[in-house]
Coordinates of C-alpha atoms and ligand atoms in Angstrom, one line a residue:
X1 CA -23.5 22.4 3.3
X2 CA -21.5 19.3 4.8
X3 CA -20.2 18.3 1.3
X4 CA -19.6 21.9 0.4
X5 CA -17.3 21.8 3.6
X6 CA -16.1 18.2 2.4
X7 CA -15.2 19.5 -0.9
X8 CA -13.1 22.7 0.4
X9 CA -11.2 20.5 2.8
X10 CA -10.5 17.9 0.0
X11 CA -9.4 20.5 -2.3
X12 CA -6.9 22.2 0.0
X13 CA -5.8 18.8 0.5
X14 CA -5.4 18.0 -3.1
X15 CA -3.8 21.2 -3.9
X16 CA -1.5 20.5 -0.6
X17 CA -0.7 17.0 -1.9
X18 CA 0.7 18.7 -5.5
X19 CA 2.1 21.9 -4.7
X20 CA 5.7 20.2 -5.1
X21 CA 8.7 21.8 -4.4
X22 CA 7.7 24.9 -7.6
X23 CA 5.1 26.4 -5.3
X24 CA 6.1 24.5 -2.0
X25 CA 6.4 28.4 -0.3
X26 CA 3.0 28.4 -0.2
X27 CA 2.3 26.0 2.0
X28 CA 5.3 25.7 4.5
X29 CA 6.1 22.2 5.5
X30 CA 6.0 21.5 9.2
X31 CA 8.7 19.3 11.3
X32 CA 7.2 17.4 14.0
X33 CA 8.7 15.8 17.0
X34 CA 7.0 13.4 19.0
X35 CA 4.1 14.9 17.4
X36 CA 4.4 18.3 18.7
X37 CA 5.2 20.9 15.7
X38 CA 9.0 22.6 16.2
X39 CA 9.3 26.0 15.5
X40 CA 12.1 27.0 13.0
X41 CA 13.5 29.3 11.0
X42 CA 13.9 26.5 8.3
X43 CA 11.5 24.2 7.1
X44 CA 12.2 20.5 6.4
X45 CA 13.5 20.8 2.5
X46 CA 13.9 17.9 -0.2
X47 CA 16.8 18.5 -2.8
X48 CA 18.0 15.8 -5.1
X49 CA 15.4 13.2 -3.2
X50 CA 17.2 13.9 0.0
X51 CA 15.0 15.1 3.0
X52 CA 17.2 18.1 4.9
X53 CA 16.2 19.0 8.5
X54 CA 17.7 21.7 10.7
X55 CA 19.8 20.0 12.9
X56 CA 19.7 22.8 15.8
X57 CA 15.9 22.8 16.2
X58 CA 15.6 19.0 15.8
X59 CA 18.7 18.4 18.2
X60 CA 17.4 20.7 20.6
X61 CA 14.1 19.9 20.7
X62 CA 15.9 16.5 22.3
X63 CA 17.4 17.9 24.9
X64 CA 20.9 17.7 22.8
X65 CA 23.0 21.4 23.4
X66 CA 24.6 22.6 20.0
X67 CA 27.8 24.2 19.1
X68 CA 28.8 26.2 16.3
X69 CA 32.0 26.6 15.4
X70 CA 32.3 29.2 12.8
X71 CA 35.9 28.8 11.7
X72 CA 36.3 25.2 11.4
X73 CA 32.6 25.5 10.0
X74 CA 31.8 22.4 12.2
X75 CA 28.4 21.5 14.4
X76 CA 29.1 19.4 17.7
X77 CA 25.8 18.2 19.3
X78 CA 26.3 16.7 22.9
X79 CA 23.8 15.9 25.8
X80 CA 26.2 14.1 28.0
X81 CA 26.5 10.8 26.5
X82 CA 26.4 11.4 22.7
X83 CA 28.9 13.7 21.0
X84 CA 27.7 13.9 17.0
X85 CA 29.8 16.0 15.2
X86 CA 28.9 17.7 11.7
X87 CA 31.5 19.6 9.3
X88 CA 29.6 21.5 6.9
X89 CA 29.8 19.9 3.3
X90 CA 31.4 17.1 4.7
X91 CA 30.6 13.6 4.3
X92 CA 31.8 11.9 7.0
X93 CA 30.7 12.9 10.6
X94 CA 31.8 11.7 13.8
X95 CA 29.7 9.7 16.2
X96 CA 31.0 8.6 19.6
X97 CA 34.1 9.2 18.4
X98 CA 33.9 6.8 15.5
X99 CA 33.2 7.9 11.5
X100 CA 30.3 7.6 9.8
X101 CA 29.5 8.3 6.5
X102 CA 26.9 10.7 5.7
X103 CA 24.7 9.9 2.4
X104 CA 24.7 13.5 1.5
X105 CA 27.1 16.1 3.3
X106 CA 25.5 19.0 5.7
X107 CA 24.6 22.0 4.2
X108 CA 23.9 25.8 4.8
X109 CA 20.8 26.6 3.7
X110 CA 19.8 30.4 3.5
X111 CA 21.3 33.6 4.2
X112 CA 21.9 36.0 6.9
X113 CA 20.0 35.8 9.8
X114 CA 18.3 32.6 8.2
X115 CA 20.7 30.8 7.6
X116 CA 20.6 27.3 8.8
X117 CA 22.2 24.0 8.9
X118 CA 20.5 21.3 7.3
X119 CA 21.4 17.9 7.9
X120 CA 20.2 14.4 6.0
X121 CA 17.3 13.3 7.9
X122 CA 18.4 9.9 7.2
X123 CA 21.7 10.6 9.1
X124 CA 19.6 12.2 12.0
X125 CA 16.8 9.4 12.0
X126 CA 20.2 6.7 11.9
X127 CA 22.2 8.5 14.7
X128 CA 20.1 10.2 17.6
X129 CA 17.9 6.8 17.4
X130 CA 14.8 9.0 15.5
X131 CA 11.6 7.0 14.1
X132 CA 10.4 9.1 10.9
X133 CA 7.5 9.4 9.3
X134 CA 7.3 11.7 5.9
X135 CA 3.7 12.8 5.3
X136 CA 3.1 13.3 1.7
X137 CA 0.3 15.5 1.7
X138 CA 1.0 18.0 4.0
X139 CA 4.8 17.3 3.0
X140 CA 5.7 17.3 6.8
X141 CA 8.6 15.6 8.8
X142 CA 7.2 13.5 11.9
X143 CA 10.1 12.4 14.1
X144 CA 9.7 10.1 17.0
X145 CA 12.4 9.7 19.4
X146 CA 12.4 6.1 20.4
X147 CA 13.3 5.3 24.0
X148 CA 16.0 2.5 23.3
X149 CA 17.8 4.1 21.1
X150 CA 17.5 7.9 21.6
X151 CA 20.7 9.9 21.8
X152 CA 22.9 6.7 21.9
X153 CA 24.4 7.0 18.5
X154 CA 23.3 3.7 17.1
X155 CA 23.9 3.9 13.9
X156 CA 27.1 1.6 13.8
X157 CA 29.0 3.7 16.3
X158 CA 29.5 1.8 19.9
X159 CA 25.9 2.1 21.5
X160 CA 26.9 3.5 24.9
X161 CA 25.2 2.1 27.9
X162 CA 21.1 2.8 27.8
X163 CA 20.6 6.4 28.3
X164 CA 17.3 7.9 29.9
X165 CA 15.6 9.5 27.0
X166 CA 16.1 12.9 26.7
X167 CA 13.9 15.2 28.1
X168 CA 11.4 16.7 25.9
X169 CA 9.7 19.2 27.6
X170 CA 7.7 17.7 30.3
X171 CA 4.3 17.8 29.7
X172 CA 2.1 19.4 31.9
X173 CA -1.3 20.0 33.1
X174 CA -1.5 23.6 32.5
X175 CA -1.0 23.7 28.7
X176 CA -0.4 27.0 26.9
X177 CA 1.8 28.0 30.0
X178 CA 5.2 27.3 27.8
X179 CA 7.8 29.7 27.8
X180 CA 8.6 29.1 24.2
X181 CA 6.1 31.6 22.8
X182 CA 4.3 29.0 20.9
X183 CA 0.6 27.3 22.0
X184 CA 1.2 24.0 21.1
X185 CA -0.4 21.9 22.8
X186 CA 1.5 20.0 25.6
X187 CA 4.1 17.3 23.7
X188 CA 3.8 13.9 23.8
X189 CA 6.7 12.7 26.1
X190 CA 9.0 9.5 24.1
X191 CA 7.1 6.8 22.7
X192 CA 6.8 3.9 25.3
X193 CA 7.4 5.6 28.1
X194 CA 3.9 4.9 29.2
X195 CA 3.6 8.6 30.4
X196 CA 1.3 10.3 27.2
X197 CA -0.4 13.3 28.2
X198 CA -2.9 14.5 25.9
X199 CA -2.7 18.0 23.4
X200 CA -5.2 20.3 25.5
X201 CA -7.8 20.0 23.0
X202 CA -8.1 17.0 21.9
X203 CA -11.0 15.3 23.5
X204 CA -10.7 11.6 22.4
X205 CA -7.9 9.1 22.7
X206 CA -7.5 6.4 20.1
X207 CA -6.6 3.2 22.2
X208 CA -6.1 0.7 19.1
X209 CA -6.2 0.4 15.3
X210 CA -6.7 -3.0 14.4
X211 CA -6.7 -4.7 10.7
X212 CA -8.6 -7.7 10.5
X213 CA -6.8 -9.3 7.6
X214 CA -9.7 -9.3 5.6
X215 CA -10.7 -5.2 5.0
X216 CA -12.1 -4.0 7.9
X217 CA -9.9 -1.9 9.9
X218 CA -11.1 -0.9 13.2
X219 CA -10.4 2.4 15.1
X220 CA -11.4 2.3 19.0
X221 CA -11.2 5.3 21.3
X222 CA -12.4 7.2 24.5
X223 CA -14.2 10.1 24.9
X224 CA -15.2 11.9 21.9
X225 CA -13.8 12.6 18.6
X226 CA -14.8 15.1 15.8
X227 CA -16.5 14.2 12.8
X228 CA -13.8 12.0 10.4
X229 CA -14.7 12.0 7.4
X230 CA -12.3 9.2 4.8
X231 CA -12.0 10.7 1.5
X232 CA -10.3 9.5 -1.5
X233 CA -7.2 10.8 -2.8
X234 CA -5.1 9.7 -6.0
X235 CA -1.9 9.7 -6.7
X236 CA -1.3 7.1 -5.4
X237 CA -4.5 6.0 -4.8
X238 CA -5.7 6.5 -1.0
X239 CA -8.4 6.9 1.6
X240 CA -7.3 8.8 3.7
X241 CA -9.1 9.1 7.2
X242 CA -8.7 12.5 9.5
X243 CA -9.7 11.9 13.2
X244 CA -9.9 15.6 14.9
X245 CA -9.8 16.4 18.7
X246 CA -7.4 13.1 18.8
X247 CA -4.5 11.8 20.5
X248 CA -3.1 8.3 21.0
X249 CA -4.3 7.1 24.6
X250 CA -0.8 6.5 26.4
X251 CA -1.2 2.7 26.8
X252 CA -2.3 2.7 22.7
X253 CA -2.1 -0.9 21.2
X254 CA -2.4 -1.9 18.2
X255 CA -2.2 -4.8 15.7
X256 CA 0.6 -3.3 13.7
X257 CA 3.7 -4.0 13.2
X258 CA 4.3 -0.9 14.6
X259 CA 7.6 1.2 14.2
X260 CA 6.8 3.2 17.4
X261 CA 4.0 3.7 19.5
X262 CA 2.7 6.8 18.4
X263 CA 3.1 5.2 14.4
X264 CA 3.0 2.3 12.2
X265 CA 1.8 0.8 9.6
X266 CA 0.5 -2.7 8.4
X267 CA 1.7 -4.5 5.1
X268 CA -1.4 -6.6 3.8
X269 CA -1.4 -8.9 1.2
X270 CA -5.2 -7.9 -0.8
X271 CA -6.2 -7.3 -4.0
X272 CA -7.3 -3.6 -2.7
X273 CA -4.6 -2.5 -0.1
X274 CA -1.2 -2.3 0.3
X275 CA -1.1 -0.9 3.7
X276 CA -2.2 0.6 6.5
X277 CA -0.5 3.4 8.1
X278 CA -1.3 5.9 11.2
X279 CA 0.3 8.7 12.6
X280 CA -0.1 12.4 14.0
X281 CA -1.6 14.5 11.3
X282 CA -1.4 17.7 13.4
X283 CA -0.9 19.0 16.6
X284 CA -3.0 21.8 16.5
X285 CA -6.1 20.8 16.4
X286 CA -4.8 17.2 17.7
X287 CA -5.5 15.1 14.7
X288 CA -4.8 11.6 14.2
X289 CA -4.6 10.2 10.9
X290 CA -5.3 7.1 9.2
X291 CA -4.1 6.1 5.5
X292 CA -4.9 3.0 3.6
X293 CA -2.9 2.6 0.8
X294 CA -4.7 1.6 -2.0
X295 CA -4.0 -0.6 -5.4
X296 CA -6.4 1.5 -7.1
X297 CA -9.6 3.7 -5.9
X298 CA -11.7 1.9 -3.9
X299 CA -14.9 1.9 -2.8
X300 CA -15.6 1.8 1.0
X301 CA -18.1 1.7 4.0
X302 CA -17.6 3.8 7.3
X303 CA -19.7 2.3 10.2
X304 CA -19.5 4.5 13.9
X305 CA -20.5 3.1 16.4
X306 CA -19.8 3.8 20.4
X307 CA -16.0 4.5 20.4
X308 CA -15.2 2.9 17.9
X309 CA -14.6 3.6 13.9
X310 CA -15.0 0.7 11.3
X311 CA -13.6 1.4 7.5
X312 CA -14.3 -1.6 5.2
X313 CA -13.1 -1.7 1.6
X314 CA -15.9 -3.2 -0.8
X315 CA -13.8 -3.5 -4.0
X316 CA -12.1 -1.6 -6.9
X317 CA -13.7 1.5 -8.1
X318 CA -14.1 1.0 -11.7
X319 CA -13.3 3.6 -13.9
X320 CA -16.4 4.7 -15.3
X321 CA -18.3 1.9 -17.4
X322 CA -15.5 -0.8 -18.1
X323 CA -16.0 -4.3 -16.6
X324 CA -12.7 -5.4 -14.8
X325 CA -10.8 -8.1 -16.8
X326 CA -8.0 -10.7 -16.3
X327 CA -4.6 -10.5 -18.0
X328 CA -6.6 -12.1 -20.6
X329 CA -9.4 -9.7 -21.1
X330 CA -11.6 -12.0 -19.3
X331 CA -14.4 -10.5 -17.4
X332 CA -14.5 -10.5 -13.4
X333 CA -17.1 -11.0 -11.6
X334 CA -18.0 -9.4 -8.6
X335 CA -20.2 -11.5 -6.1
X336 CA -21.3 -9.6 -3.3
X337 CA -21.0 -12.3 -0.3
X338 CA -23.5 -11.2 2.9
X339 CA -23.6 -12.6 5.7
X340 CA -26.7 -12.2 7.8
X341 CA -27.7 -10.0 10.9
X342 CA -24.5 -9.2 13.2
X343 CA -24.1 -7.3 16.5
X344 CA -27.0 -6.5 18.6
X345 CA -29.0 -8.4 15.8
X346 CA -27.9 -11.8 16.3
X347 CA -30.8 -13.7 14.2
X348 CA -32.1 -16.8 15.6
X349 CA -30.8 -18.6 18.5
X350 CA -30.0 -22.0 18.5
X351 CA -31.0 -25.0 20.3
X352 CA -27.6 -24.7 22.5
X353 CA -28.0 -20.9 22.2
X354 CA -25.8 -20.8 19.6
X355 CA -26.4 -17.5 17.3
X356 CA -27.6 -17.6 13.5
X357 CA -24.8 -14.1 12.9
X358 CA -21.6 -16.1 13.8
X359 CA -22.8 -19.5 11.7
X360 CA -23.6 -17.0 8.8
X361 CA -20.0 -14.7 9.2
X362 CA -18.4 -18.0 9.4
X363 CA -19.6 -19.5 6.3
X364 CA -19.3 -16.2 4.3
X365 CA -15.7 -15.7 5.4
X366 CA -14.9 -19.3 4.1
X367 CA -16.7 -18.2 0.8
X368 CA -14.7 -15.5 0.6
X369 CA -11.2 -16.9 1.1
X370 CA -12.3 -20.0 -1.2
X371 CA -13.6 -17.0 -3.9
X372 CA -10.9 -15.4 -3.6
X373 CA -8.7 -18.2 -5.0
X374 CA -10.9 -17.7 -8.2
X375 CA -8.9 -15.6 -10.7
X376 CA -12.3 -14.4 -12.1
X377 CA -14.2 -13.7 -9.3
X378 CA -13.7 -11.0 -6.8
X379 CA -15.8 -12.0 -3.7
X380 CA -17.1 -8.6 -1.6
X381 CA -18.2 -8.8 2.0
X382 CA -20.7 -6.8 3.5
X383 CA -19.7 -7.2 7.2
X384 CA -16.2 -9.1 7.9
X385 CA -16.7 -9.2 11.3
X386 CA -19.5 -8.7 14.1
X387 CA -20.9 -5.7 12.8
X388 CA -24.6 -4.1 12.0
X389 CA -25.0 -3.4 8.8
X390 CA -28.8 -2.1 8.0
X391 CA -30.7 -4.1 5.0
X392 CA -30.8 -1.8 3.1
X393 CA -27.3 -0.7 2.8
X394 CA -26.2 -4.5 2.9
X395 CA -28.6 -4.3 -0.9
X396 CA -27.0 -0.6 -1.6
X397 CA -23.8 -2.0 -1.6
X398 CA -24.1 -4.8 -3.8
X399 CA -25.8 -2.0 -6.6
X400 CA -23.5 0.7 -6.3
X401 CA -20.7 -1.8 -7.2
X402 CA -22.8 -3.3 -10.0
X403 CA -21.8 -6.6 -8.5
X404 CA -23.1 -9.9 -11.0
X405 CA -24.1 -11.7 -8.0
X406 CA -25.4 -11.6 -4.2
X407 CA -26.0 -14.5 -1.9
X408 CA -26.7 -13.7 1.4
X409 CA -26.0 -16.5 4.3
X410 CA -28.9 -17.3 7.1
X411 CA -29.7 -20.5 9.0
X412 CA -33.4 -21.1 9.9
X413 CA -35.6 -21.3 13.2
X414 CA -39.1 -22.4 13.6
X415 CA -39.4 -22.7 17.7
X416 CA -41.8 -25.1 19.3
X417 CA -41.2 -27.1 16.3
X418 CA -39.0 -30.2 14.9
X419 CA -38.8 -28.0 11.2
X420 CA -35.8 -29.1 9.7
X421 CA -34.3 -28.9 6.2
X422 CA -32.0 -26.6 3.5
X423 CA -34.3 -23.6 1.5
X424 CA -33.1 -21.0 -0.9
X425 CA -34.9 -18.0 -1.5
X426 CA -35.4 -16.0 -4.4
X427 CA -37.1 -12.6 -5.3
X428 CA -37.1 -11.4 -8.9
X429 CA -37.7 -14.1 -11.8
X430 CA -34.0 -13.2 -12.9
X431 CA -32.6 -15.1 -9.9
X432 CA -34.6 -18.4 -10.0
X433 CA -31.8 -20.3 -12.0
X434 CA -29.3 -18.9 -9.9
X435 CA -31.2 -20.1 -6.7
X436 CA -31.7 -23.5 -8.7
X437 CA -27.9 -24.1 -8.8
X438 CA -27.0 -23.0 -5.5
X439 CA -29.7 -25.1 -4.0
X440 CA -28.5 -28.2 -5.7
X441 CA -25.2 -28.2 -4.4
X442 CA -26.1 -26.9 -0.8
X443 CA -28.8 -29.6 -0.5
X444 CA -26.2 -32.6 -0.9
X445 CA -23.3 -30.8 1.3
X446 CA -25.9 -30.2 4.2
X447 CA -27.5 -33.8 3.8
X448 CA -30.5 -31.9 5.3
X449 CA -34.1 -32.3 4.0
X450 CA -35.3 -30.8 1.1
X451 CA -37.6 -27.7 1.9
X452 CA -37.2 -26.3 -1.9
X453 CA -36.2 -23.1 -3.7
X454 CA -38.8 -20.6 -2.6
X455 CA -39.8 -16.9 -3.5
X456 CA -39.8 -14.4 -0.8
X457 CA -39.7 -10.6 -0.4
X458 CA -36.5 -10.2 1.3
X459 CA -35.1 -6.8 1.4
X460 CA -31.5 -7.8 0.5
X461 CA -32.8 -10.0 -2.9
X462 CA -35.3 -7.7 -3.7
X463 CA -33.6 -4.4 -3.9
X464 CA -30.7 -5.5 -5.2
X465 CA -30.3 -5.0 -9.1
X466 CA -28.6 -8.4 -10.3
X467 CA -29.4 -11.6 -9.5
X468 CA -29.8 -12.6 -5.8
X469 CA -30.6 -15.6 -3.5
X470 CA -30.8 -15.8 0.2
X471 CA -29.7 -19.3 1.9
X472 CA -31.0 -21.2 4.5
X473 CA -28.9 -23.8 5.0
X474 CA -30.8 -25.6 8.1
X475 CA -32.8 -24.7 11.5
X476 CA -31.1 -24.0 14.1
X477 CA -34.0 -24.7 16.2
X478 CA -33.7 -28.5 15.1
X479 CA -30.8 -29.8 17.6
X480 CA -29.7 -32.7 14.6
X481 CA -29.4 -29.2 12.0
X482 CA -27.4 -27.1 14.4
X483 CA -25.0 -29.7 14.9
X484 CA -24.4 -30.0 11.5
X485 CA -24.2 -25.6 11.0
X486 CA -21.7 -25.9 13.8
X487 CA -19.7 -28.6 12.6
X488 CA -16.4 -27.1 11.1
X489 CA -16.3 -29.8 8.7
X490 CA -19.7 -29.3 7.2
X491 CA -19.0 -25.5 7.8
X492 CA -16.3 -26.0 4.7
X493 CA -18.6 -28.1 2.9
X494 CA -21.3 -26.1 3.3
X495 CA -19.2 -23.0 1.7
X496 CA -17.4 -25.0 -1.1
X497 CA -21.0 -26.0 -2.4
X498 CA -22.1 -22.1 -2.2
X499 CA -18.8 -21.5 -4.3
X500 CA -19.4 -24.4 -6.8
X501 CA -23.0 -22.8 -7.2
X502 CA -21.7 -19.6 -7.9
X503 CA -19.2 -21.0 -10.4
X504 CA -21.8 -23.4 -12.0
X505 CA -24.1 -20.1 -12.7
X506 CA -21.0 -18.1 -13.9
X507 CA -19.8 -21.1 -16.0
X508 CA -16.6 -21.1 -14.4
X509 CA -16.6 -25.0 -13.9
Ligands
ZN1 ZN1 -31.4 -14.8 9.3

């Protein structure tokens, strides 16, 4: 029943995403401002790859008065300290006194009692100090006033001395009591000012969004949000994440370069993702929404946990049996890199109470960024940062991607005892050599004893379907080996031997 409702939701969202501008009357788009919807008689339109907005419901929505002058066919937009004015099919406008060119001229769009005038949003977003945010899906216009600017004609025109922000209509604690006829929910007063209220019904707040540079994004809120479900969508290729019963907490922070507070976006620099982006999806129901931008369809992992939301990206969805290549037609191989336990599960303790998780997230994180340097191999981590990931799913990943390779990263602990040494386990005969390898080059970078290559019945290398080892590089327990697994130094030579392993049983060196 849940992916019944999955697929109805993705398929409005799909037909949504390609109506286009042929059958764009049947769904309207929506014009936003600071993310509560404006009513109008005209939608936001797109002619020639220009974005028109009416000026009167934007303007006014602002706090700006309008004035039409019929004869000299000529809109003047004022609040006290900015004077904008507009000549219909004109392309130069007057701001503060001073011309500025328009990129397209103002228009009249529609007839009669519909008619309208539509102004570049470009202009708009360049001159009343307006943050936008086009959402191609929905094909909806999000403007965000932005406090510094707002009203102050900055677009080249002399800024005028800082002007309060305009009053949008104050929010208040009886929502729905509006005399505008609508029930939106209460607006969102200007980004910054430190003073968000809440729509009525949504009944969590996202505080932050946070990329970790990597490919885990993290989501933290208060209170409780619906059910968001990420779902893939092409064209470009996308996840895209809907957070119902959601606002933006007023003091929301975030690792973004963000261009306001209520949206922003991150540039990354992976093989998967281009960017991150957030922003209001919808005012009624409050929904927040989270895009990745993708490279090409990905595969990913959704962890909740208590107020927060983790998304991970795994690797490249291949299309359907083809084995990703180089330029060159060589193959790629996926290693799936895993670093042991994580969060409440924090393996064995050491002999200075240091924990077996962060020696094992710190190696595989160096594995990763020294893999990822390989032009044929494209490392995957299970967890990127302190995060519970359940054995079996840490195995389930590794097979649904048909990775070539696993290694999973654990240090040792035998208390009561003076154990000390370097082992590497393997399951299924098909991993034995791989073990061999990895255990050759790990023994001399450790310097530890020699405790063998062993068999064991590990979940992670014995449900996965390729070949698989498990690492112990030393025993924490023994206070000569945990100096060692802590030392940063040893920490990169204990990863560059995992990586010349891996290469070795690739024959990639
Ligand atoms: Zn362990």
């Amino acid at each position: 029943m849940k992916k019944a409702a999955m697929m109805l939701v993705f398929l409005a969202l799909f037909v949504t995403a390609f109506a286009g501008s042929a059958s764009a009357a049947s769904k309207t788009p929506k014009l936003y401002l600071n993310g509560q919807e404006l009513q109008s008689a005209s939608a936001p339109r797109i002619e020639k790859d220009t974005t028109y907005i009416p000026i009167r419901t934007v303007a006014e929505g602002m706090g700006f008065d309008v004035n039409w002058d019929k004869a000299a066919k000529q809109v003047s937009i004022h609040n006290g300290k900015s004077m904008i004015e507009l000549t219909i099919n004109k392309k130069i406008a007057t701001v503060n006194g001073l011309s500025v060119a328009l990129p397209t001229p103002a228009k009249i769009m529609g007839a009669g009692s519909t008619s309208t005038t539509m102004v570049p949003l470009r202009f708009i977003s360049e001159n009343m100090g307006l943050e936008v945010y086009y959402d191609s899906p929905s094909k909806s216009v999000y403007l965000y006033q932005n406090d510094a600017s707002s009203g102050n004609g900055s677009g080249g025109a002399t800024p005028s001395p800082a002007p309060t922000p305009t009053p949008t209509p104050t929010p208040t604690s009886t929502p729905g009591s509006g005399g505008t006829g609508s029930e939106t929910p209460t607006p969102t007063p200007t980004p910054g000012s430190g003073g968000s209220t809440a729509p009525a019904d949504a009944t969590g707040l996202v505080t932050s969004i946070k990329y970790d540079g990597i490919g885990t994004t993290t989501i933290a809120y208060t209170g409780t949000v619906g059910d968001a479900q990420p779902f893939l969508m092409t064209g470009p290729d996308r996840i895209v994440m809907d957070i119902p019963a959601a606002s933006f907490a007023a003091d929301f922070a975030n690792g973004f370069t963000a261009t306001s507070a209520k949206m922003g976006e991150v540039v990354v620099d992976s093989q998967l993702l281009t960017k991150v982006r957030y922003s209001y999806y919808s005012d009624k129901p409050s929904t927040v929404r989270v895009v990745w931008d993708l490279q090409a369809a990905a595969e990913y992992a959704v962890t909740k946990g208590e107020g927060t939301i983790q998304l991970s990206l795994l690797g490249a969805l291949e299309p359907v049996p083809t084995t990703p290549t180089t330029p060159s037609g060589d193959k790629i191989f996926k290693v799936v890199v895993d670093a042991g336990h994580g969060a409440h599960d924090p393996g064995a303790i050491g002999i200075s109470k240091k924990t077996e998780k962060s020696f094992n997230l710190a190696i595989a994180l160096k594995v990763n960024a020294l893999l990822k340097a390989e032009p044929r191999i494209q490392p995957i981590l299970t967890r990127s940062d302190d995060t519970f990931i359940a054995l079996d799913e840490r195995a389930a990943i590794a097979n649904r991607l048909n990775a070539d390779l696993f290694i999973s990263i654990h240090a040792n602990a035998l208390p009561g005892s003076s154990a000390s040494g370097t082992e590497t386990y393997y399951n299924r005969a098909d991993s034995k050599t791989f073990a061999d390898i990895v255990h050759k080059h790990l023994l001399a970078a450790t310097g530890l004893p020699d405790r063998k290559v062993q068999t064991a019945g590990f979940v992670v290398i014995k449900k996965t379907t390729m070949p698989a080892i498990l690492t112990e590089s030393g025993f924490l327990t023994n206070s000569k080996d945990e100096a060692i697994l802590f030392n940063e130094q040893k920490q990169n030579e204990i990863a560059q031997a995992l990586v010349d392993g891996i290469k070795e049983y690739l024959k990639l060196s």
